[in-house]
Short mmCIF file of C-alpha atoms in Angstrom, two decimals:
data_model
loop_
_atom_site.label_atom_id
_atom_site.label_comp_id
_atom_site.label_asym_id
_atom_site.label_seq_id
_atom_site.Cartn_x
_atom_site.Cartn_y
_atom_site.Cartn_z
CA MET A 265 0.00 0.00 0.00
CA LYS A 266 2.86 2.37 0.84
CA SER A 267 4.46 1.68 -2.54
CA ILE A 268 1.17 2.56 -4.25
CA SER A 269 0.97 5.81 -2.25
CA TYR A 270 4.50 6.74 -3.30
CA LEU A 271 3.73 6.05 -6.95
CA LEU A 272 0.63 8.24 -6.70
CA LEU A 273 2.74 10.99 -5.15
CA LEU A 274 5.11 10.82 -8.09
CA PHE A 275 2.23 10.76 -10.57
CA PHE A 276 0.54 13.86 -9.22
CA LEU A 277 3.63 16.03 -8.88
CA PRO A 278 3.19 19.37 -10.70
CA VAL A 279 4.10 18.96 -14.35
CA CYS A 280 2.80 22.18 -15.85
CA ASN A 281 5.37 24.13 -17.88
CA LEU A 282 8.24 21.79 -16.94
CA MET A 283 9.32 21.54 -20.57
CA ALA A 284 8.15 24.98 -21.68
CA GLN A 285 10.95 27.33 -20.63
CA THR A 286 12.04 28.60 -24.03
CA PRO A 287 14.19 31.76 -24.02
CA GLY A 288 11.28 33.79 -25.38
CA GLU A 289 8.93 32.53 -22.70
CA LEU A 290 11.41 33.22 -19.93
CA LYS A 291 11.84 36.81 -21.12
CA SER A 292 8.06 37.29 -21.32
CA TRP A 293 7.72 36.04 -17.73
CA LEU A 294 10.03 38.72 -16.29
CA PRO A 295 8.00 41.08 -14.06
CA ALA A 296 8.16 44.86 -14.16
CA VAL A 297 10.57 46.14 -11.51
CA ASP A 298 10.34 49.79 -10.48
CA GLY A 299 13.38 51.75 -11.69
CA TRP A 300 14.69 48.91 -13.82
CA THR A 301 14.30 48.12 -17.54
CA VAL A 302 14.45 44.67 -19.09
CA SER A 303 17.23 44.54 -21.70
CA ASP A 304 16.37 43.42 -25.22
CA GLU A 305 19.46 41.22 -25.28
CA VAL A 306 18.86 37.51 -24.72
CA GLU A 307 21.81 35.09 -24.79
CA VAL A 308 21.36 31.33 -25.11
CA PHE A 309 23.95 28.65 -24.39
CA ASP A 310 23.86 24.88 -24.92
CA PRO A 311 26.18 22.02 -23.87
CA ASP A 312 28.54 22.83 -26.74
CA ASN A 313 29.22 26.45 -25.82
CA LEU A 314 28.42 26.73 -22.09
CA PHE A 315 32.17 26.86 -21.46
CA ASP A 316 32.20 30.24 -23.22
CA ARG A 317 30.16 31.76 -20.41
CA ILE A 318 30.99 29.85 -17.21
CA ASN A 319 34.24 28.12 -18.15
CA GLY A 320 35.45 25.89 -15.28
CA ALA A 321 31.98 25.40 -13.81
CA ALA A 322 30.57 23.90 -17.02
CA PRO A 323 31.55 20.23 -16.39
CA LEU A 324 29.43 20.02 -13.25
CA PHE A 325 26.42 21.42 -15.10
CA LEU A 326 26.92 18.89 -17.89
CA GLU A 327 27.19 16.11 -15.32
CA ASN A 328 23.79 17.23 -14.04
CA ASN A 329 22.26 16.80 -17.51
CA PHE A 330 22.24 20.48 -18.49
CA ARG A 331 20.30 21.26 -21.67
CA GLU A 332 20.19 25.03 -22.16
CA MET A 333 20.96 28.29 -20.35
CA THR A 334 19.19 31.56 -21.06
CA SER A 335 20.86 34.76 -19.87
CA LEU A 336 18.64 37.82 -19.34
CA GLU A 337 19.26 41.22 -17.82
CA TYR A 338 17.63 44.22 -16.18
CA LYS A 339 19.40 47.61 -16.37
CA ARG A 340 19.35 50.76 -14.23
CA GLY A 341 21.98 53.12 -15.55
CA ALA A 342 25.31 51.36 -14.99
CA ASP A 343 23.69 48.83 -12.66
CA TYR A 344 22.42 45.48 -13.85
CA ILE A 345 20.59 42.41 -12.59
CA THR A 346 21.62 39.27 -14.44
CA ILE A 347 19.45 36.16 -14.62
CA GLN A 348 20.91 32.85 -15.70
CA ALA A 349 18.19 30.24 -16.14
CA TYR A 350 19.61 26.72 -16.53
CA ARG A 351 17.27 24.10 -17.96
CA HIS A 352 18.08 20.51 -17.05
CA ALA A 353 16.71 17.20 -18.28
CA THR A 354 14.63 16.58 -15.14
CA PRO A 355 13.59 18.38 -11.94
CA GLU A 356 15.91 16.02 -10.04
CA ASP A 357 18.86 17.22 -12.13
CA ALA A 358 17.98 20.87 -11.47
CA PHE A 359 17.72 20.17 -7.74
CA GLY A 360 21.02 18.29 -7.88
CA MET A 361 22.77 21.24 -9.50
CA TYR A 362 21.32 23.67 -6.98
CA SER A 363 22.28 21.46 -4.04
CA SER A 364 25.86 21.14 -5.32
CA GLU A 365 26.27 24.94 -5.16
CA ARG A 366 24.74 25.64 -1.74
CA SER A 367 26.72 28.20 0.24
CA SER A 368 27.08 28.58 3.99
CA ASP A 369 27.39 32.34 3.40
CA LEU A 370 23.82 32.82 2.15
CA ALA A 371 20.46 32.81 3.95
CA PHE A 372 17.70 30.38 3.02
CA LEU A 373 14.56 31.89 1.52
CA PRO A 374 11.03 30.54 0.79
CA ILE A 375 11.26 30.73 -3.01
CA GLY A 376 10.87 27.74 -5.33
CA GLY A 377 11.81 24.33 -3.99
CA GLU A 378 14.63 25.88 -1.95
CA ALA A 379 16.47 29.18 -2.30
CA GLN A 380 19.46 31.05 -0.96
CA GLY A 381 20.30 34.72 -1.20
CA ASP A 382 21.53 38.01 0.24
CA GLN A 383 21.37 41.64 -0.86
CA SER A 384 23.02 40.90 -4.23
CA TYR A 385 22.42 37.19 -4.97
CA LEU A 386 19.53 34.75 -5.29
CA TYR A 387 19.78 31.07 -6.27
CA PHE A 388 16.86 28.60 -6.40
CA PHE A 389 15.36 25.67 -8.27
CA ALA A 390 11.86 25.17 -9.66
CA GLY A 391 10.68 22.43 -12.01
CA ASN A 392 13.59 21.43 -14.23
CA MET A 393 15.18 24.89 -13.89
CA TYR A 394 18.06 26.09 -11.73
CA LEU A 395 18.18 29.90 -11.61
CA LYS A 396 20.96 32.22 -10.54
CA ILE A 397 20.19 35.94 -10.18
CA TRP A 398 22.66 38.59 -9.07
CA SER A 399 23.39 42.30 -9.31
CA ASN A 400 26.36 44.65 -9.31
CA ALA A 401 24.33 47.38 -7.57
CA SER A 402 25.94 48.89 -4.47
CA ASP A 403 22.58 49.21 -2.70
CA ASP A 404 20.49 46.37 -1.30
CA VAL A 405 18.43 44.95 -4.16
CA SER A 406 17.31 41.77 -2.40
CA GLY A 407 13.68 42.85 -2.68
CA GLU A 408 13.97 43.22 -6.45
CA LEU A 409 15.76 39.90 -6.82
CA GLN A 410 13.16 38.08 -4.77
CA SER A 411 10.29 39.69 -6.71
CA ILE A 412 11.85 38.47 -9.95
CA GLY A 413 12.45 35.02 -8.49
CA LYS A 414 8.90 34.63 -7.18
CA ALA A 415 7.41 35.74 -10.49
CA LEU A 416 9.50 33.19 -12.40
CA VAL A 417 8.63 30.39 -9.98
CA GLY A 418 4.95 31.15 -10.48
CA LYS A 419 5.35 30.56 -14.21
CA ILE A 420 7.84 27.69 -14.16
CA ASP A 421 6.40 25.56 -11.33
CA ALA A 422 4.19 27.23 -8.74
CA GLY A 423 4.26 24.06 -6.62
CA ALA A 424 8.04 23.69 -6.67
CA ALA A 425 9.30 21.38 -3.93
CA TYR A 426 11.97 18.83 -3.10
CA PRO A 427 11.81 15.61 -5.14
CA ALA A 428 9.17 13.24 -3.76
CA LEU A 429 11.75 10.74 -2.51
CA VAL A 430 13.60 13.42 -0.52
CA ARG A 431 10.37 14.14 1.36
CA LEU A 432 10.26 10.53 2.58
CA PHE A 433 13.52 10.70 4.55
CA PRO A 434 13.03 10.30 8.34
CA GLU A 435 12.82 13.56 10.29
CA GLU A 436 14.69 12.71 13.49
CA GLY A 437 18.24 14.03 13.38
CA LYS A 438 17.91 15.40 9.86
CA VAL A 439 20.21 18.37 9.20
CA PRO A 440 18.11 21.18 7.67
CA TYR A 441 18.88 22.14 4.06
CA SER A 442 21.24 19.20 3.56
CA ALA A 443 19.29 17.19 0.97
CA ALA A 444 21.12 16.55 -2.29
CA TYR A 445 20.87 14.58 -5.51
CA ILE A 446 24.03 13.17 -7.07
CA THR A 447 23.89 12.07 -10.69
CA SER A 448 27.11 10.02 -10.70
CA ASN A 449 30.27 8.98 -8.85
CA PHE A 450 28.77 8.95 -5.37
CA ILE A 451 31.58 8.36 -2.81
CA GLY A 452 33.94 7.85 -5.73
CA HIS A 453 32.15 4.98 -7.50
CA GLU A 454 30.93 5.31 -11.09
CA PHE A 455 28.31 2.63 -10.59
CA LEU A 456 26.65 4.64 -7.78
CA HIS A 457 24.49 7.13 -9.66
CA SER A 458 21.05 8.71 -9.28
CA VAL A 459 21.60 9.01 -5.52
CA TYR A 460 19.49 11.01 -3.05
CA THR A 461 21.30 11.95 0.16
CA MET A 462 20.53 13.62 3.48
CA LYS A 463 22.86 14.55 6.35
CA TYR A 464 22.00 13.40 9.86
CA GLU A 465 23.26 14.05 13.37
CA ARG A 466 22.18 11.47 15.93
CA GLY A 467 23.74 10.54 19.26
CA GLY A 468 26.80 12.69 18.61
CA GLN A 469 27.43 11.02 15.24
CA SER A 470 27.26 12.59 11.79
CA PHE A 471 26.50 10.56 8.67
CA LEU A 472 24.74 10.45 5.32
CA LEU A 473 21.60 8.45 4.67
CA PHE A 474 21.33 7.74 0.95
CA VAL A 475 19.04 6.09 -1.58
CA VAL A 476 20.17 4.83 -4.98
CA ASP A 477 17.32 4.72 -7.50
CA GLY A 478 18.00 1.90 -9.96
CA ASP A 479 14.73 2.42 -11.90
CA THR A 480 14.05 -1.32 -11.57
CA PRO A 481 15.05 -4.14 -9.18
CA GLU A 482 17.33 -5.43 -11.95
CA GLY A 483 19.02 -2.02 -12.01
CA ILE A 484 19.83 -2.25 -8.31
CA LYS A 485 21.01 -5.84 -8.69
CA ASP A 486 23.45 -4.61 -11.32
CA VAL A 487 24.67 -1.85 -8.99
CA LEU A 488 25.20 -4.33 -6.15
CA THR A 489 26.93 -6.82 -8.43
CA HIS A 490 29.44 -4.12 -9.39
CA TYR A 491 29.84 -3.02 -5.77
CA LEU A 492 30.33 -6.51 -4.32
CA THR A 493 32.78 -7.34 -7.09
CA PHE A 494 34.72 -4.20 -6.21
CA THR A 495 34.73 -5.08 -2.51
CA LYS A 496 35.58 -8.74 -3.25
CA GLN A 497 32.55 -10.01 -1.34
CA PRO A 498 31.67 -13.26 -3.12
CA GLN A 499 27.92 -13.31 -2.71
CA GLU A 500 24.83 -13.19 -4.90
CA PRO A 501 22.92 -9.92 -4.24
CA LYS A 502 19.53 -10.57 -2.63
CA GLU A 503 16.84 -8.20 -1.40
CA GLY A 504 17.09 -7.31 2.26
CA GLU A 505 19.85 -6.07 4.56
CA LEU A 506 23.54 -6.43 3.80
CA LEU A 507 26.87 -4.94 4.86
CA ILE A 508 29.11 -3.59 2.12
CA LYS A 509 32.77 -3.62 3.15
CA ASP A 510 34.17 -0.74 1.12
CA ARG A 511 37.94 -0.51 1.65
CA TYR A 512 37.93 3.20 0.77
CA ASN A 513 34.73 4.30 2.52
CA GLY A 514 34.41 1.91 5.43
CA ASP A 515 31.59 -0.50 6.19
CA ILE A 516 28.29 0.65 4.69
CA PRO A 517 25.11 -0.84 6.22
CA SER A 518 22.63 -1.23 3.35
CA LEU A 519 19.18 -2.49 2.51
CA TRP A 520 17.92 -3.46 -0.95
CA LYS A 521 14.21 -2.98 -1.52
CA GLY A 522 12.81 -3.23 -5.05
CA ARG A 523 14.28 -0.51 -7.27
CA TYR A 524 16.07 1.14 -4.33
CA LEU A 525 19.30 0.61 -2.42
CA ILE A 526 19.33 2.40 0.93
CA GLY A 527 22.58 2.91 2.80
CA ILE A 528 24.43 4.80 5.51
CA TYR A 529 27.81 6.40 4.90
CA ASN A 530 30.11 7.93 7.50
CA GLU A 531 33.26 9.58 6.19
CA ASN A 532 35.28 8.26 9.16
CA GLY A 533 34.07 4.71 8.66
CA ASP A 534 32.48 4.70 12.14
CA THR A 535 29.73 2.25 13.06
CA ILE A 536 26.46 4.20 13.29
CA ALA A 537 24.27 3.30 16.26
CA GLY A 538 20.77 2.25 15.26
CA SER A 539 21.62 2.04 11.56
CA ASP A 540 19.44 -1.04 10.99
CA GLY A 541 16.37 0.69 12.37
CA LEU A 542 16.97 3.79 10.28
CA LEU A 543 17.33 1.76 7.10
CA ARG A 544 14.13 -0.12 7.82
CA GLU A 545 12.28 3.10 8.66
CA LEU A 546 13.04 4.60 5.28
CA ALA A 547 12.48 1.32 3.45
CA GLY A 548 9.02 1.16 4.99
CA LYS A 549 8.10 4.40 3.21
CA LEU A 550 9.22 3.27 -0.23
#
């Protein structure tokens, strides 16, 4: 029954406009901002020329299945507000890109699925878009940035939220604003991809709870076959609990359920108290 509920949650997630953010539409969605004028110039970048605009940061965007970036601008004399709207293949990819660029220097704001900003910057995700807005103005333009951001969210995905699976993670000990989505190479392994993670602090211990989405049970069996071959654990993967003895990342308590592999990772390789119960708690929601 819980699996059916989760599937229904996925089915009814907002889908309006998720594939509709053309450069022209994005420009038409920009709100009027007092004292500022929307520039006529619209720049568009794709995977082949994204390096021309963001250079060293481009590989991470490509890893997160980047499709197109539209650059727009407001002007006020010599001041400008720049908007870079990155369209990704899926909402999960957009969330993953946003989560990879979180900053401890910025405040969290209630815009889109999650947002960060200050008087000159605003970053957030909504639908399959990751948006970065900033200004060179010397005065505080946070109000203007947030007005622009809220207007765009209303057009892109008014119900923007964390991916459905992220919302199933247990609450106790969860570190706020620590959810992430990793498209590939989780903890250094190519075969660990499409991974949802959350940081936890319980009983004086810090660790990551993660879920690998294999799309199908066969997909997870393939992941585990690669992993157990790497760790030289001669066993046939079977659904249920198992301990992966990763020589580089320490012992990883895990649980295979259907299309998902749930696990606990601690960067020091420490044994996490109550790990079995936590794995079963999350598995019970999937």
